[in-house]
């Protein structure tokens, strides 16, 4: 080999400061095409990312090759969302070369923060569901599990949120504008995906009835691969995202006719499939494009999975032993009909054999019980867009209902609830029922949510298939959410218990005994204070507001939704404001209320609540009579990067959803792990957090899910009575309704007041208000005693070991997927063992 080439090769792998520095300079010149004097921060980001990517590629290929050689069973995580955030610090940290990189940049006169801050945030998801998928990718790679992520490479991620006069305004998120150094385009990995057309019946070679889908439009799915670096850099998995490409024939047909505009229009239309992420995580848009997106990425992924399987196998009997496909919510559930189509129509399997294989291959995770979020597509639309799939769904349904008829002894009401088709009104395909029926396992994401699934949405299915539903409580990756986001705390932890916790979070339990160590408490507080200073500076930059570092940082960060009850929090804020004004001589514990989160653009009530919080902030923050003891800030454009700054700085974690409505929550875990005390209802994973941290170290309030259910069954309650009997609540609502916070438009908040009164207060804000205030008061009292507060905060951090997503994916691996870690063989390179 040419010596120069060889030395470059060694350079590519070198992990020391000199080697990194030399490759930065080489990349800057030869790939980014810039001179060091002219390079911008963004150029340096691209340079560093490309150099880091070099260090991953060999190991990535080794990993892929090992899976191939062992013909390992793979798990395919199909998700319409991956909320990844930035990757540079993540990759450096998982490779163990953050310090080396910092020094190399230092020698070039550059600051690491400037470089990492130039990376756009990959926001290919809405909230918890998408972030869970990203945490799972990190955990699968870190556990050495052969896991692939499959999704869509949206050109525009979740919208950018800005405030104009306190109102949310959406702007396009152009994360790919300057290119994406992490991905590898694979123009050769291309699959056709069809839409529309019609189905033809014919006789196959043995005279059996068979079907083919003809006259359909075609779009191509092109792969982009991103390496997923596991902790320690041993396993590098793959996230494959699909981008839509127009087929050539499609274009040329029109060009030849001279219809240039039309050709371009067709191209744009088909490529719209991967243009934008639907910004709705709770309400269904009913848009055909969304349905087509779901089919687009699912079909491409399944074709890819079968191609990989067929490299080693000639029959499909072994598919369930070689591939586990996890459906992240119902978005990819059409995959069940698609796999049936591929097996029966394209590979000529018998129906029953194909169904056995399909069911044994798929598993489905449910992420919400909200009825409006359960996907149900109009039969007429499915028939038009995917005519063959509609037939297949009818066939699955007919066979299933026939068998169930005997078992349910003709209980027609039950049969119609089990049906894949909702026959009421405009007929619809129930994607949840399809996902359930076509999967061998179905799971919820917290113990409470799984129980409620059995009692509510899937009660009938649970009766039919009592072994199918199981629980997999969510988790979070400690790499991103503690090690990277909170260096101050993670260094402190490592100084006392070593670094084992990073890959085995249960080890963090060893910190429990440190809660009684006064020196440790002091250092723990110092770490928190450092993070609070960082957040205060961020708040000042983002909002212009100066907040006191020594105030309680009371944090509610999550998507804006009525069931999450940001409204309850802002009502408490107004009540506290009044108390402070009424009692100016009391020495108040200063409080900073910190909100962040986006509302779906079409969700008017949620947007109105954002405006209310901003209006309240304007009044409170400029009222000299509260002496800066209360500040309210709404940070714009919440995303993974903002979360990494906010969460380590929180004292209080607000997890205050109406009990029974939050499937799990994962922000609750991130905040507790970073030493925030939770104020929460017994909802989602809060229940399990309480069990782990102990009831003395969490502030629980409000109605339980059972109480909520009983209340609803018994016909509700009278919110007006509750309001009338609680003077502080009444006063807060009166202020809002008389325009104290909206002098320019006194009626602005009538819809909110209306919903709380005439509307029956569906989310039980008024019902839980008094108990919520009690919990807030208890937290403020505790904060007066810093030693006791810190003790509890430490116990929170120390008790969160079980909530690692490593634990979660290991449970999936053992109990659902039956996949096992594979140790890749690496040729000698610069990596530490
Ligand atoms: C969300 C739930 C959260 C849960 C995440 C991840 C959807 C549809 N569901 O409570 O609301 O933590 O999923 O499971 O986004």
mmCIF file of N, CA and C in Angstrom, residues 121 156 208 516 729 755 814:
data_model
loop_
_atom_site.group_PDB
_atom_site.id
_atom_site.type_symbol
_atom_site.label_atom_id
_atom_site.label_comp_id
_atom_site.label_asym_id
_atom_site.label_seq_id
_atom_site.Cartn_x
_atom_site.Cartn_y
_atom_site.Cartn_z
ATOM 1 N N UNK A 121 -30.257 20.849 15.677
ATOM 2 C CA UNK A 121 -30.882 19.816 16.499
ATOM 3 C C UNK A 121 -31.787 18.984 15.583
ATOM 4 N N UNK A 156 -37.941 18.656 6.708
ATOM 5 C CA UNK A 156 -38.228 19.622 7.771
ATOM 6 C C UNK A 156 -38.670 18.866 9.014
ATOM 7 N N UNK A 208 -54.637 -21.870 -8.297
ATOM 8 C CA UNK A 208 -55.240 -21.213 -7.128
ATOM 9 C C UNK A 208 -55.531 -19.744 -7.438
ATOM 10 N N UNK A 516 -26.324 11.150 53.469
ATOM 11 C CA UNK A 516 -26.105 11.604 54.851
ATOM 12 C C UNK A 516 -24.716 12.204 55.053
ATOM 13 N N UNK A 729 -58.490 30.074 44.327
ATOM 14 C CA UNK A 729 -58.764 29.664 42.943
ATOM 15 C C UNK A 729 -59.732 30.648 42.280
ATOM 16 N N UNK A 755 -64.209 26.321 29.495
ATOM 17 C CA UNK A 755 -63.891 24.889 29.592
ATOM 18 C C UNK A 755 -63.856 24.433 31.050
ATOM 19 N N UNK A 814 -35.369 -9.787 25.963
ATOM 20 C CA UNK A 814 -35.606 -11.117 26.554
ATOM 21 C C UNK A 814 -37.051 -11.565 26.388
#
